Each structure stands twice: as structure tokens, then as C-alpha cells.
PDB file of C-alpha atoms in Angstrom:
ATOM      1  CA  UNK A1067     127.554 108.551  74.812  1.00 47.00           C
ATOM      2  CA  UNK A1068     129.945 108.133  72.040  1.00 49.00           C
ATOM      3  CA  UNK A1069     133.812 108.722  71.920  1.00 49.00           C
ATOM      4  CA  UNK A1070     133.771 112.703  70.436  1.00 44.00           C
ATOM      5  CA  UNK A1071     131.728 114.148  73.219  1.00 47.00           C
ATOM      6  CA  UNK A1072     134.433 113.312  75.682  1.00 48.00           C
ATOM      7  CA  UNK A1073     135.975 116.705  75.096  1.00 51.00           C
ATOM      8  CA  UNK A1074     132.805 118.596  75.754  1.00 60.00           C
ATOM      9  CA  UNK A1075     130.865 118.995  78.907  1.00 66.00           C
ATOM     10  CA  UNK A1076     127.067 120.258  77.111  1.00 65.00           C
ATOM     11  CA  UNK A1077     127.599 116.577  74.976  1.00 74.00           C
ATOM     12  CA  UNK A1078     127.479 114.868  78.437  1.00 87.00           C
ATOM     13  CA  UNK A1079     124.772 117.151  80.344  1.00 87.00           C
ATOM     14  CA  UNK A1080     122.008 114.783  78.821  1.00 90.00           C
ATOM     15  CA  UNK A1081     123.545 111.528  80.798  1.00 93.00           C
ATOM     16  CA  UNK A1082     124.386 113.301  83.760  1.00 93.00           C
ATOM     17  CA  UNK A1083     120.755 114.595  83.674  1.00 93.00           C
ATOM     18  CA  UNK A1084     119.156 111.059  83.249  1.00 94.00           C
ATOM     19  CA  UNK A1085     121.707 109.299  86.218  1.00 95.00           C
ATOM     20  CA  UNK A1086     120.376 112.175  87.848  1.00 94.00           C
ATOM     21  CA  UNK A1087     117.299 111.553  87.338  1.00 93.00           C
ATOM     22  CA  UNK A1088     116.572 108.171  87.737  1.00 93.00           C
ATOM     23  CA  UNK A1089     118.252 108.352  91.346  1.00 94.00           C
ATOM     24  CA  UNK A1090     116.028 111.261  92.453  1.00 91.00           C
ATOM     25  CA  UNK A1091     113.342 109.208  91.966  1.00 89.00           C
ATOM     26  CA  UNK A1092     114.265 107.180  95.418  1.00 89.00           C
ATOM     27  CA  UNK A1093     116.069 109.612  96.924  1.00 86.00           C
ATOM     28  CA  UNK A1094     113.340 112.559  97.197  1.00 81.00           C
ATOM     29  CA  UNK A1095     114.451 115.732  98.403  1.00 83.00           C
ATOM     30  CA  UNK A1096     118.116 115.069  98.038  1.00 87.00           C
ATOM     31  CA  UNK A1097     118.777 116.991  94.842  1.00 89.00           C
ATOM     32  CA  UNK A1098     122.176 118.661  96.403  1.00 91.00           C
ATOM     33  CA  UNK A1099     123.296 115.217  97.804  1.00 92.00           C
ATOM     34  CA  UNK A1100     122.834 113.830  94.878  1.00 93.00           C
ATOM     35  CA  UNK A1101     124.922 116.432  92.950  1.00 95.00           C
ATOM     36  CA  UNK A1102     127.635 115.994  95.472  1.00 95.00           C
ATOM     37  CA  UNK A1103     127.863 112.314  95.815  1.00 96.00           C
ATOM     38  CA  UNK A1104     128.132 111.609  91.864  1.00 96.00           C
ATOM     39  CA  UNK A1105     130.605 115.055  91.511  1.00 97.00           C
ATOM     40  CA  UNK A1106     132.675 112.628  93.909  1.00 97.00           C
ATOM     41  CA  UNK A1107     132.238 109.446  92.198  1.00 97.00           C
ATOM     42  CA  UNK A1108     132.825 110.838  89.335  1.00 97.00           C
ATOM     43  CA  UNK A1109     135.880 112.648  90.121  1.00 96.00           C
ATOM     44  CA  UNK A1110     137.339 109.719  91.627  1.00 95.00           C
ATOM     45  CA  UNK A1111     136.895 110.437  95.017  1.00 95.00           C
ATOM     46  CA  UNK A1112     135.109 108.622  98.235  1.00 96.00           C
ATOM     47  CA  UNK A1113     132.327 109.997 100.396  1.00 96.00           C
ATOM     48  CA  UNK A1114     131.606 109.864 103.996  1.00 95.00           C
ATOM     49  CA  UNK A1115     127.866 110.026 104.969  1.00 92.00           C
ATOM     50  CA  UNK A1116     127.960 110.879 108.542  1.00 88.00           C
ATOM     51  CA  UNK A1117     124.164 111.504 109.015  1.00 80.00           C
ATOM     52  CA  UNK A1118     121.493 110.179 111.745  1.00 77.00           C
ATOM     53  CA  UNK A1119     120.020 106.396 110.878  1.00 77.00           C
ATOM     54  CA  UNK A1120     116.688 106.160 108.665  1.00 73.00           C
ATOM     55  CA  UNK A1121     117.854 109.473 106.273  1.00 74.00           C
ATOM     56  CA  UNK A1122     118.707 106.947 103.262  1.00 80.00           C
ATOM     57  CA  UNK A1123     122.500 106.447 103.514  1.00 84.00           C
ATOM     58  CA  UNK A1124     121.915 102.564 101.947  1.00 87.00           C
ATOM     59  CA  UNK A1125     119.444 103.676  99.263  1.00 89.00           C
ATOM     60  CA  UNK A1126     121.443 106.598  98.056  1.00 90.00           C
ATOM     61  CA  UNK A1127     124.276 103.803  97.388  1.00 91.00           C
ATOM     62  CA  UNK A1128     122.117 101.342  96.158  1.00 93.00           C
ATOM     63  CA  UNK A1129     120.242 103.720  93.816  1.00 93.00           C
ATOM     64  CA  UNK A1130     123.570 105.224  92.204  1.00 95.00           C
ATOM     65  CA  UNK A1131     125.352 101.140  91.648  1.00 95.00           C
ATOM     66  CA  UNK A1132     121.845 100.032  90.128  1.00 95.00           C
ATOM     67  CA  UNK A1133     121.768 103.196  88.035  1.00 95.00           C
ATOM     68  CA  UNK A1134     124.868 102.643  86.224  1.00 95.00           C
ATOM     69  CA  UNK A1135     124.896  98.640  86.108  1.00 94.00           C
ATOM     70  CA  UNK A1136     127.484  98.829  88.493  1.00 95.00           C
ATOM     71  CA  UNK A1137     128.525  96.153  90.989  1.00 95.00           C
ATOM     72  CA  UNK A1138     127.591  96.859  94.571  1.00 96.00           C
ATOM     73  CA  UNK A1139     128.416  95.211  97.615  1.00 96.00           C
ATOM     74  CA  UNK A1140     127.770  95.706 101.800  1.00 95.00           C
ATOM     75  CA  UNK A1141     130.116  95.289 104.468  1.00 95.00           C
ATOM     76  CA  UNK A1142     127.931  95.591 107.872  1.00 94.00           C
ATOM     77  CA  UNK A1143     131.564  96.845 110.091  1.00 94.00           C
ATOM     78  CA  UNK A1144     131.420  95.807 113.514  1.00 92.00           C
ATOM     79  CA  UNK A1145     133.762  95.592 116.600  1.00 92.00           C
ATOM     80  CA  UNK A1146     134.520  91.769 115.975  1.00 93.00           C
ATOM     81  CA  UNK A1147     134.866  92.510 111.840  1.00 94.00           C
ATOM     82  CA  UNK A1148     138.409  91.742 110.693  1.00 93.00           C
ATOM     83  CA  UNK A1149     140.883  92.418 107.397  1.00 92.00           C
ATOM     84  CA  UNK A1150     140.267  89.763 106.224  1.00 92.00           C
ATOM     85  CA  UNK A1151     136.260  89.939 105.968  1.00 94.00           C
ATOM     86  CA  UNK A1152     136.892  93.076 103.708  1.00 94.00           C
ATOM     87  CA  UNK A1153     139.795  91.931 101.688  1.00 93.00           C
ATOM     88  CA  UNK A1154     140.026  87.978 101.388  1.00 91.00           C
ATOM     89  CA  UNK A1155     141.984  85.618 102.463  1.00 87.00           C
ATOM     90  CA  UNK A1156     143.636  82.552 100.979  1.00 81.00           C
ATOM     91  CA  UNK A1157     143.112  79.389 101.513  1.00 84.00           C
ATOM     92  CA  UNK A1158     145.507  76.202 100.834  1.00 80.00           C
ATOM     93  CA  UNK A1159     143.568  73.844  98.458  1.00 82.00           C
ATOM     94  CA  UNK A1160     145.291  70.664  99.188  1.00 85.00           C
ATOM     95  CA  UNK A1161     144.637  68.673  95.704  1.00 84.00           C
ATOM     96  CA  UNK A1162     147.045  70.546  94.244  1.00 84.00           C
ATOM     97  CA  UNK A1163     148.923  71.679  97.313  1.00 77.00           C
ATOM     98  CA  UNK A1164     148.931  75.434  97.026  1.00 79.00           C
ATOM     99  CA  UNK A1165     147.280  78.465  98.363  1.00 78.00           C
ATOM    100  CA  UNK A1166     144.183  80.417  96.121  1.00 82.00           C
ATOM    101  CA  UNK A1167     142.901  83.639  97.439  1.00 84.00           C
ATOM    102  CA  UNK A1168     139.484  84.096  97.947  1.00 88.00           C
ATOM    103  CA  UNK A1169     138.884  88.010  96.791  1.00 91.00           C
ATOM    104  CA  UNK A1170     136.444  89.879  99.713  1.00 93.00           C
ATOM    105  CA  UNK A1171     133.704  92.253  99.377  1.00 95.00           C
ATOM    106  CA  UNK A1172     136.079  94.703  98.566  1.00 95.00           C
ATOM    107  CA  UNK A1173     136.392  93.524  95.281  1.00 96.00           C
ATOM    108  CA  UNK A1174     133.825  95.803  93.698  1.00 96.00           C
ATOM    109  CA  UNK A1175     132.275  98.737  91.807  1.00 97.00           C
ATOM    110  CA  UNK A1176     130.490 100.337  94.572  1.00 96.00           C
ATOM    111  CA  UNK A1177     130.672  99.785  98.772  1.00 96.00           C
ATOM    112  CA  UNK A1178     129.133 100.576 100.874  1.00 95.00           C
ATOM    113  CA  UNK A1179     131.282 100.614 104.406  1.00 94.00           C
ATOM    114  CA  UNK A1180     128.100 100.830 106.475  1.00 93.00           C
ATOM    115  CA  UNK A1181     129.077 102.763 110.479  1.00 92.00           C
ATOM    116  CA  UNK A1182     132.431 102.218 109.684  1.00 92.00           C
ATOM    117  CA  UNK A1183     133.387 103.385 113.280  1.00 91.00           C
ATOM    118  CA  UNK A1184     132.602 100.297 114.631  1.00 91.00           C
ATOM    119  CA  UNK A1185     135.486  98.649 113.748  1.00 92.00           C
ATOM    120  CA  UNK A1186     138.241  98.073 115.357  1.00 91.00           C
ATOM    121  CA  UNK A1187     141.112 100.805 113.911  1.00 90.00           C
ATOM    122  CA  UNK A1188     143.128  97.744 112.577  1.00 89.00           C
ATOM    123  CA  UNK A1189     139.918  97.329 110.604  1.00 91.00           C
ATOM    124  CA  UNK A1190     139.660 100.394 109.310  1.00 90.00           C
ATOM    125  CA  UNK A1191     143.241 100.613 108.042  1.00 87.00           C
ATOM    126  CA  UNK A1192     142.944  97.710 106.250  1.00 86.00           C
ATOM    127  CA  UNK A1193     140.691 100.388 103.775  1.00 87.00           C
ATOM    128  CA  UNK A1194     143.611 102.789 103.324  1.00 81.00           C
ATOM    129  CA  UNK A1195     145.431 101.150 100.531  1.00 80.00           C
ATOM    130  CA  UNK A1196     142.493 100.647  98.519  1.00 89.00           C
ATOM    131  CA  UNK A1197     140.579 104.101  98.615  1.00 91.00           C
ATOM    132  CA  UNK A1198     144.075 105.752  97.851  1.00 87.00           C
ATOM    133  CA  UNK A1199     145.538 103.402  95.359  1.00 88.00           C
ATOM    134  CA  UNK A1200     142.926 101.073  93.992  1.00 91.00           C
ATOM    135  CA  UNK A1201     144.512  97.685  95.187  1.00 91.00           C
ATOM    136  CA  UNK A1202     145.644  95.951  98.072  1.00 90.00           C
ATOM    137  CA  UNK A1203     148.015  93.733  99.652  1.00 86.00           C
ATOM    138  CA  UNK A1204     147.467  89.982 101.370  1.00 83.00           C
ATOM    139  CA  UNK A1205     150.074  87.634 102.165  1.00 79.00           C
ATOM    140  CA  UNK A1206     152.847  89.942 100.126  1.00 79.00           C
ATOM    141  CA  UNK A1207     150.885  89.776  96.712  1.00 85.00           C
ATOM    142  CA  UNK A1208     148.982  92.996  95.200  1.00 89.00           C
ATOM    143  CA  UNK A1209     145.378  92.455  94.682  1.00 90.00           C
ATOM    144  CA  UNK A1210     144.107  95.578  91.919  1.00 93.00           C
ATOM    145  CA  UNK A1211     140.682  97.117  92.360  1.00 94.00           C
ATOM    146  CA  UNK A1212     138.506  97.364  89.376  1.00 94.00           C
ATOM    147  CA  UNK A1213     138.898 100.997  88.025  1.00 92.00           C
ATOM    148  CA  UNK A1214     136.046 102.371  89.246  1.00 94.00           C
ATOM    149  CA  UNK A1215     136.080 101.297  92.990  1.00 96.00           C
ATOM    150  CA  UNK A1216     133.761 103.809  95.027  1.00 97.00           C
ATOM    151  CA  UNK A1217     133.667 103.941  98.661  1.00 96.00           C
ATOM    152  CA  UNK A1218     130.922 105.157 100.530  1.00 95.00           C
ATOM    153  CA  UNK A1219     131.221 105.044 104.528  1.00 94.00           C
ATOM    154  CA  UNK A1220     128.356 106.134 107.053  1.00 92.00           C
ATOM    155  CA  UNK A1221     128.772 106.573 110.303  1.00 89.00           C
ATOM    156  CA  UNK A1222     126.164 108.335 113.213  1.00 82.00           C
ATOM    157  CA  UNK A1223     127.221 111.358 114.192  1.00 75.00           C
ATOM    158  CA  UNK A1224     125.356 111.357 117.671  1.00 71.00           C
ATOM    159  CA  UNK A1225     125.981 107.556 119.244  1.00 68.00           C
ATOM    160  CA  UNK A1226     129.740 106.987 119.854  1.00 67.00           C
ATOM    161  CA  UNK A1227     129.189 104.086 122.248  1.00 73.00           C
ATOM    162  CA  UNK A1228     131.459 101.458 121.282  1.00 73.00           C
ATOM    163  CA  UNK A1229     132.496 103.058 118.503  1.00 82.00           C
ATOM    164  CA  UNK A1230     136.218 103.661 117.441  1.00 87.00           C
ATOM    165  CA  UNK A1231     136.980 107.477 115.937  1.00 86.00           C
ATOM    166  CA  UNK A1232     137.953 107.675 112.020  1.00 87.00           C
ATOM    167  CA  UNK A1233     142.020 108.857 112.213  1.00 81.00           C
ATOM    168  CA  UNK A1234     143.244 111.585 110.730  1.00 81.00           C
ATOM    169  CA  UNK A1235     144.534 109.802 108.212  1.00 79.00           C
ATOM    170  CA  UNK A1236     141.314 107.802 107.333  1.00 83.00           C
ATOM    171  CA  UNK A1237     139.188 110.787 107.228  1.00 89.00           C
ATOM    172  CA  UNK A1238     142.067 112.759 104.459  1.00 90.00           C
ATOM    173  CA  UNK A1239     140.648 109.769 102.399  1.00 91.00           C
ATOM    174  CA  UNK A1240     137.504 111.009 101.957  1.00 95.00           C
ATOM    175  CA  UNK A1241     137.254 113.648  99.380  1.00 95.00           C
ATOM    176  CA  UNK A1242     133.861 114.685 100.480  1.00 96.00           C
ATOM    177  CA  UNK A1243     131.616 114.087 103.917  1.00 95.00           C
ATOM    178  CA  UNK A1244     128.356 114.770 103.537  1.00 92.00           C
ATOM    179  CA  UNK A1245     124.826 114.393 105.189  1.00 87.00           C
ATOM    180  CA  UNK A1246     122.045 113.701 103.946  1.00 84.00           C
ATOM    181  CA  UNK A1247     119.625 115.650 106.314  1.00 78.00           C
ATOM    182  CA  UNK A1248     115.943 115.632 106.560  1.00 78.00           C
ATOM    183  CA  UNK A1249     113.606 116.262 104.128  1.00 78.00           C
ATOM    184  CA  UNK A1250     110.729 118.771 104.280  1.00 82.00           C
ATOM    185  CA  UNK A1251     107.578 117.677 105.697  1.00 89.00           C
ATOM    186  CA  UNK A1252     106.350 117.621 102.419  1.00 84.00           C
ATOM    187  CA  UNK A1253     108.618 115.637 100.697  1.00 83.00           C
ATOM    188  CA  UNK A1254     108.500 112.941 103.706  1.00 83.00           C
ATOM    189  CA  UNK A1255     104.536 112.574 103.098  1.00 88.00           C
ATOM    190  CA  UNK A1256     105.604 111.754  99.395  1.00 81.00           C
ATOM    191  CA  UNK A1257     108.398 109.138 100.828  1.00 79.00           C
ATOM    192  CA  UNK A1258     105.059 107.304 102.614  1.00 83.00           C
ATOM    193  CA  UNK A1259     103.255 107.308  99.179  1.00 83.00           C
ATOM    194  CA  UNK A1260     105.933 106.144  97.271  1.00 77.00           C
ATOM    195  CA  UNK A1261     106.860 102.723  99.404  1.00 79.00           C
ATOM    196  CA  UNK A1262     102.969 102.276  99.839  1.00 73.00           C
ATOM    197  CA  UNK A1263     102.800  98.752  97.724  1.00 77.00           C
ATOM    198  CA  UNK A1264     106.835  98.069  97.206  1.00 78.00           C
ATOM    199  CA  UNK A1265     110.725 100.433  97.190  1.00 82.00           C
ATOM    200  CA  UNK A1266     110.882 102.860  94.763  1.00 80.00           C
ATOM    201  CA  UNK A1267     114.475 100.903  94.263  1.00 84.00           C
ATOM    202  CA  UNK A1268     112.388  97.859  92.679  1.00 83.00           C
ATOM    203  CA  UNK A1269     111.055 100.584  90.279  1.00 84.00           C
ATOM    204  CA  UNK A1270     114.214 101.799  88.546  1.00 88.00           C
ATOM    205  CA  UNK A1271     116.527 100.372  86.434  1.00 89.00           C
ATOM    206  CA  UNK A1272     119.998 101.715  84.649  1.00 93.00           C
ATOM    207  CA  UNK A1273     120.142 104.384  82.823  1.00 93.00           C
ATOM    208  CA  UNK A1274     124.090 104.212  82.271  1.00 93.00           C
ATOM    209  CA  UNK A1275     126.195 101.467  81.495  1.00 93.00           C
ATOM    210  CA  UNK A1276     129.767 101.448  83.645  1.00 93.00           C
ATOM    211  CA  UNK A1277     131.808 102.201  79.983  1.00 94.00           C
ATOM    212  CA  UNK A1278     129.687 105.650  79.889  1.00 94.00           C
ATOM    213  CA  UNK A1279     130.972 106.235  83.663  1.00 95.00           C
ATOM    214  CA  UNK A1280     134.358 105.312  82.213  1.00 94.00           C
ATOM    215  CA  UNK A1281     133.793 108.155  79.829  1.00 94.00           C
ATOM    216  CA  UNK A1282     132.052 110.637  81.709  1.00 95.00           C
ATOM    217  CA  UNK A1283     135.232 110.532  84.159  1.00 95.00           C
ATOM    218  CA  UNK A1284     137.422 111.074  81.893  1.00 94.00           C
ATOM    219  CA  UNK A1285     135.041 113.765  80.570  1.00 94.00           C
ATOM    220  CA  UNK A1286     136.043 115.767  83.764  1.00 95.00           C
ATOM    221  CA  UNK A1287     139.687 115.542  83.477  1.00 94.00           C
ATOM    222  CA  UNK A1288     139.163 117.356  80.146  1.00 93.00           C
ATOM    223  CA  UNK A1289     137.636 120.458  81.959  1.00 95.00           C
ATOM    224  CA  UNK A1290     139.615 123.610  81.853  1.00 96.00           C
ATOM    225  CA  UNK A1291     140.918 124.743  85.617  1.00 97.00           C
ATOM    226  CA  UNK A1292     142.769 128.073  84.609  1.00 97.00           C
ATOM    227  CA  UNK A1293     145.760 128.919  87.056  1.00 97.00           C
ATOM    228  CA  UNK A1294     144.409 131.364  88.647  1.00 97.00           C
ATOM    229  CA  UNK A1295     141.690 129.026  89.814  1.00 97.00           C
ATOM    230  CA  UNK A1296     143.790 126.562  90.436  1.00 97.00           C
ATOM    231  CA  UNK A1297     146.043 129.439  92.506  1.00 97.00           C
ATOM    232  CA  UNK A1298     142.206 129.873  94.659  1.00 97.00           C
ATOM    233  CA  UNK A1299     142.286 126.789  95.458  1.00 97.00           C
ATOM    234  CA  UNK A1300     145.280 126.603  96.592  1.00 97.00           C
ATOM    235  CA  UNK A1301     144.916 129.645  99.118  1.00 97.00           C
ATOM    236  CA  UNK A1302     141.713 128.836  99.985  1.00 97.00           C
ATOM    237  CA  UNK A1303     143.506 125.545 101.443  1.00 97.00           C
ATOM    238  CA  UNK A1304     145.936 127.147 102.569  1.00 97.00           C
ATOM    239  CA  UNK A1305     144.675 129.282 104.848  1.00 96.00           C
ATOM    240  CA  UNK A1306     143.118 126.650 107.191  1.00 96.00           C
ATOM    241  CA  UNK A1307     146.682 126.318 108.254  1.00 94.00           C
ATOM    242  CA  UNK A1308     146.680 129.799 109.789  1.00 91.00           C
ATOM    243  CA  UNK A1309     143.068 130.124 110.952  1.00 92.00           C
ATOM    244  CA  UNK A1310     144.735 130.595 115.009  1.00 89.00           C
ATOM    245  CA  UNK A1311     141.268 128.070 115.799  1.00 90.00           C
ATOM    246  CA  UNK A1312     143.089 125.176 113.973  1.00 90.00           C
ATOM    247  CA  UNK A1313     145.374 122.815 115.268  1.00 90.00           C
ATOM    248  CA  UNK A1314     145.609 121.101 111.554  1.00 89.00           C
ATOM    249  CA  UNK A1315     144.613 121.954 108.741  1.00 91.00           C
ATOM    250  CA  UNK A1316     143.964 120.599 105.582  1.00 93.00           C
ATOM    251  CA  UNK A1317     146.995 119.275 103.564  1.00 92.00           C
ATOM    252  CA  UNK A1318     147.448 119.075  99.849  1.00 94.00           C
ATOM    253  CA  UNK A1319     145.461 116.081  98.551  1.00 94.00           C
ATOM    254  CA  UNK A1320     142.466 118.480 100.079  1.00 96.00           C
ATOM    255  CA  UNK A1321     143.842 120.882  97.735  1.00 97.00           C
ATOM    256  CA  UNK A1322     144.151 117.948  94.539  1.00 97.00           C
ATOM    257  CA  UNK A1323     140.189 116.842  95.819  1.00 97.00           C
ATOM    258  CA  UNK A1324     139.082 120.507  95.876  1.00 97.00           C
ATOM    259  CA  UNK A1325     140.517 120.848  92.031  1.00 97.00           C
ATOM    260  CA  UNK A1326     139.367 118.205  91.040  1.00 97.00           C
ATOM    261  CA  UNK A1327     135.575 118.044  92.502  1.00 98.00           C
ATOM    262  CA  UNK A1328     134.577 121.193  91.005  1.00 98.00           C
ATOM    263  CA  UNK A1329     135.992 120.565  87.850  1.00 97.00           C
ATOM    264  CA  UNK A1330     133.239 117.304  88.658  1.00 97.00           C
ATOM    265  CA  UNK A1331     130.325 119.730  89.047  1.00 96.00           C
ATOM    266  CA  UNK A1332     131.173 121.813  86.365  1.00 96.00           C
ATOM    267  CA  UNK A1333     130.765 118.859  83.856  1.00 95.00           C
ATOM    268  CA  UNK A1334     128.012 118.075  85.842  1.00 95.00           C
ATOM    269  CA  UNK A1335     126.585 121.276  84.727  1.00 94.00           C
ATOM    270  CA  UNK A1336     127.496 121.193  81.706  1.00 92.00           C
ATOM    271  CA  UNK A1337     130.142 123.385  81.582  1.00 93.00           C
ATOM    272  CA  UNK A1338     133.813 122.914  79.557  1.00 93.00           C
ATOM    273  CA  UNK A1339     135.019 124.989  82.749  1.00 95.00           C
ATOM    274  CA  UNK A1340     135.249 125.970  85.854  1.00 97.00           C
ATOM    275  CA  UNK A1341     133.850 128.902  87.753  1.00 97.00           C
ATOM    276  CA  UNK A1342     134.682 130.379  91.354  1.00 97.00           C
ATOM    277  CA  UNK A1343     131.558 129.320  92.354  1.00 97.00           C
ATOM    278  CA  UNK A1344     132.205 125.247  91.786  1.00 97.00           C
ATOM    279  CA  UNK A1345     135.119 125.800  94.056  1.00 98.00           C
ATOM    280  CA  UNK A1346     133.313 127.734  96.429  1.00 97.00           C
ATOM    281  CA  UNK A1347     130.299 124.934  97.131  1.00 97.00           C
ATOM    282  CA  UNK A1348     133.213 122.166  97.545  1.00 97.00           C
ATOM    283  CA  UNK A1349     135.180 123.841 100.152  1.00 97.00           C
ATOM    284  CA  UNK A1350     133.268 122.963 102.937  1.00 96.00           C
ATOM    285  CA  UNK A1351     132.232 119.328 101.867  1.00 96.00           C
ATOM    286  CA  UNK A1352     135.867 118.450 100.870  1.00 97.00           C
ATOM    287  CA  UNK A1353     137.535 120.629 103.975  1.00 97.00           C
ATOM    288  CA  UNK A1354     136.115 120.833 106.880  1.00 95.00           C
ATOM    289  CA  UNK A1355     136.764 117.192 108.289  1.00 95.00           C
ATOM    290  CA  UNK A1356     140.039 117.545 107.556  1.00 94.00           C
ATOM    291  CA  UNK A1357     140.294 120.728 110.133  1.00 93.00           C
ATOM    292  CA  UNK A1358     141.108 119.768 113.256  1.00 91.00           C
ATOM    293  CA  UNK A1359     140.227 122.085 116.011  1.00 90.00           C
ATOM    294  CA  UNK A1360     142.013 123.705 118.740  1.00 88.00           C
ATOM    295  CA  UNK A1361     140.233 122.694 122.056  1.00 86.00           C
ATOM    296  CA  UNK A1362     139.622 125.700 123.396  1.00 86.00           C
ATOM    297  CA  UNK A1363     138.033 126.986 120.174  1.00 83.00           C
ATOM    298  CA  UNK A1364     135.714 124.298 119.809  1.00 82.00           C
ATOM    299  CA  UNK A1365     134.563 124.553 123.831  1.00 84.00           C
ATOM    300  CA  UNK A1366     133.831 128.153 122.466  1.00 84.00           C
ATOM    301  CA  UNK A1367     131.248 127.055 119.690  1.00 83.00           C
ATOM    302  CA  UNK A1368     133.015 126.809 116.961  1.00 85.00           C
ATOM    303  CA  UNK A1369     132.955 124.653 113.951  1.00 91.00           C
ATOM    304  CA  UNK A1370     134.743 123.699 111.152  1.00 92.00           C
ATOM    305  CA  UNK A1371     132.474 124.294 109.015  1.00 92.00           C
ATOM    306  CA  UNK A1372     132.546 127.772 109.985  1.00 93.00           C
ATOM    307  CA  UNK A1373     136.179 127.790 110.066  1.00 94.00           C
ATOM    308  CA  UNK A1374     135.762 127.447 106.000  1.00 96.00           C
ATOM    309  CA  UNK A1375     133.120 129.730 105.395  1.00 96.00           C
ATOM    310  CA  UNK A1376     136.197 132.622 107.543  1.00 95.00           C
ATOM    311  CA  UNK A1377     138.517 130.892 105.209  1.00 96.00           C
ATOM    312  CA  UNK A1378     136.257 131.520 101.879  1.00 96.00           C
ATOM    313  CA  UNK A1379     134.994 135.284 103.279  1.00 96.00           C
ATOM    314  CA  UNK A1380     138.808 136.154 103.660  1.00 95.00           C
ATOM    315  CA  UNK A1381     140.351 135.073 100.370  1.00 95.00           C
ATOM    316  CA  UNK A1382     140.251 137.165  96.865  1.00 95.00           C
ATOM    317  CA  UNK A1383     138.151 135.576  93.983  1.00 95.00           C
ATOM    318  CA  UNK A1384     139.894 135.944  91.408  1.00 91.00           C
ATOM    319  CA  UNK A1385     138.387 138.561  88.414  1.00 77.00           C
TER     320      UNK A1385
END
């Protein structure tokens, strides 16, 4: 992709399609999830994958990294994991009588934080600065992370023994929360066939360069978001704060994420401008995990997903 196509979403579409098709060779039946994860990546956000074991969360992260030729690291979060195990540590070098910083796995481009809720709150919070500012501070010194730094964190939604639920501040750092879900029986048979002799990951190659991705990220910013749709996104976010079943609604960071994710979806669709459908499509993935419901509402069976759907029905769509 050349620089002339940065401000032309249609010009980026073949590259985006190539990336998507390559990942789809590995992630059979997950077109919607691939679309949403790629949208978050190009928008500069981070993803929380909350799903059952064996649904392909780790494979998704590896396929994305391999497709764009990015550096990739995986950290298995456990109760005894320390912040220094993620960020790095300064080690004294007796030869020159100085401390040398040894970078941790967070110094990569795509980081898979596997079972993030199994680590202690202290270790979970070590990711906060890295996710929000793409930098880490160790022993008074600030170290910059790669500008492509992207976190895919996973957690099991049904197994809570020995886990530490992510606090609201940490949840708010994730642009979207997604679930891959189970595929159809036919797709599951296709998965068995595809892995009869080797894993599909071993067959895919690189379809884009890191520089291509940087240009795509710049192209997202150039997608037009009209003043009316900016207000529409804000109205949706603000409405979550006034629902009787909600104790804590989505904040301004959610509005920023919703707007940028909508721009990213438009780029993926080859459009130079955002439509209301792009905002509506991303509303639940962006907002639901940021809402804290009233205990009585949860006891009655209400969910954050339902609240977002109610808000979308009640908020006027710009003409």
C-alpha cells in the first residue's frame, strides 16, 4: 500500500481483505470476531476475550501476529506472577558498577495476556500504564513501548475459583470485550480436517508488513465522522449513565473508543465515512463490559448487553 492511498479507504480494502482472509484460514467460522479484533487493533485499542477454553483465543492472537509479521509474546498469568515478570527488571552489572534494564515480555508488538484474571491485582495493574500510555516505568525510569503495542487478554467466564476479577479501571482500559463462541457443527468438522496433519498456523504466511499496518492505523484517523454521528455516539454513551438498572455507566473513554472503532469498521468496509450502523455494531462490544449493574437488576436476570440494546432502541438515529 502506498502513501497516496492513506486518505482513500477504498484503496486500503484489498490489504484489509488479504489480512482478514489469511486469519480466516486459521480461524474457521469466526468472521465476525476477526472483523472486530482487527477493528480494535487498527483503532489502537486493546481486546478482552472472555470465552470458554478451547475456542481459539490463543490461536487468534498468533494468527494476527503471523499475518502482519509482528513480534508476539505470550504470558501465562498465574497467582505468583510478579509485575517484574511482565515489565522487566534492572540487574546490577558488577563489571561496570551500574544497573542494566532487562526488558520483560511487555516489550513486544502483540502481547497475549492469557487468563489475566488469575494474576493478583498488583500484577494486573502493572499492565495499566502500558495499555493506556504505551510506556512502562521501572525504578523511576520510563521506557517506551512499540507504537503498535496491542494486548489481547483472555479470561474464562465460568471458572472463578482462584481468580481475581478485573477492577473497573482495568476493564475500562480494554476498547472491546468479545467472545469467540462455539462454531457450527460443520465448521467444527472443518477444523478437525484442517488439523489432521498439521496446524493451519504452520501453513499461513505474512500478508502485510508492520509498516502497512502503521499506514492503516493512520488511515483510520482520516475516515470522516460527521458532527451528527459524534453526537450520536456521545448520546449512546451518556444514556448508559441514566438507566435505572445501572450503578456505573460508561465514561468519556468509552465515547472515544466507540468513535474510533466505528471509524476503523468503516475503513475495513472500504468506506471513507462512518455510518450509524458502524456505531451501532460496535456499541455492545465497546460499552457492555464498562457497565456495573445494580445488584437487584442482576438478580432479576438483567445483563449489560440488554442495557446497551435498550439504549440503542431509545436513542434517536441521525437522519
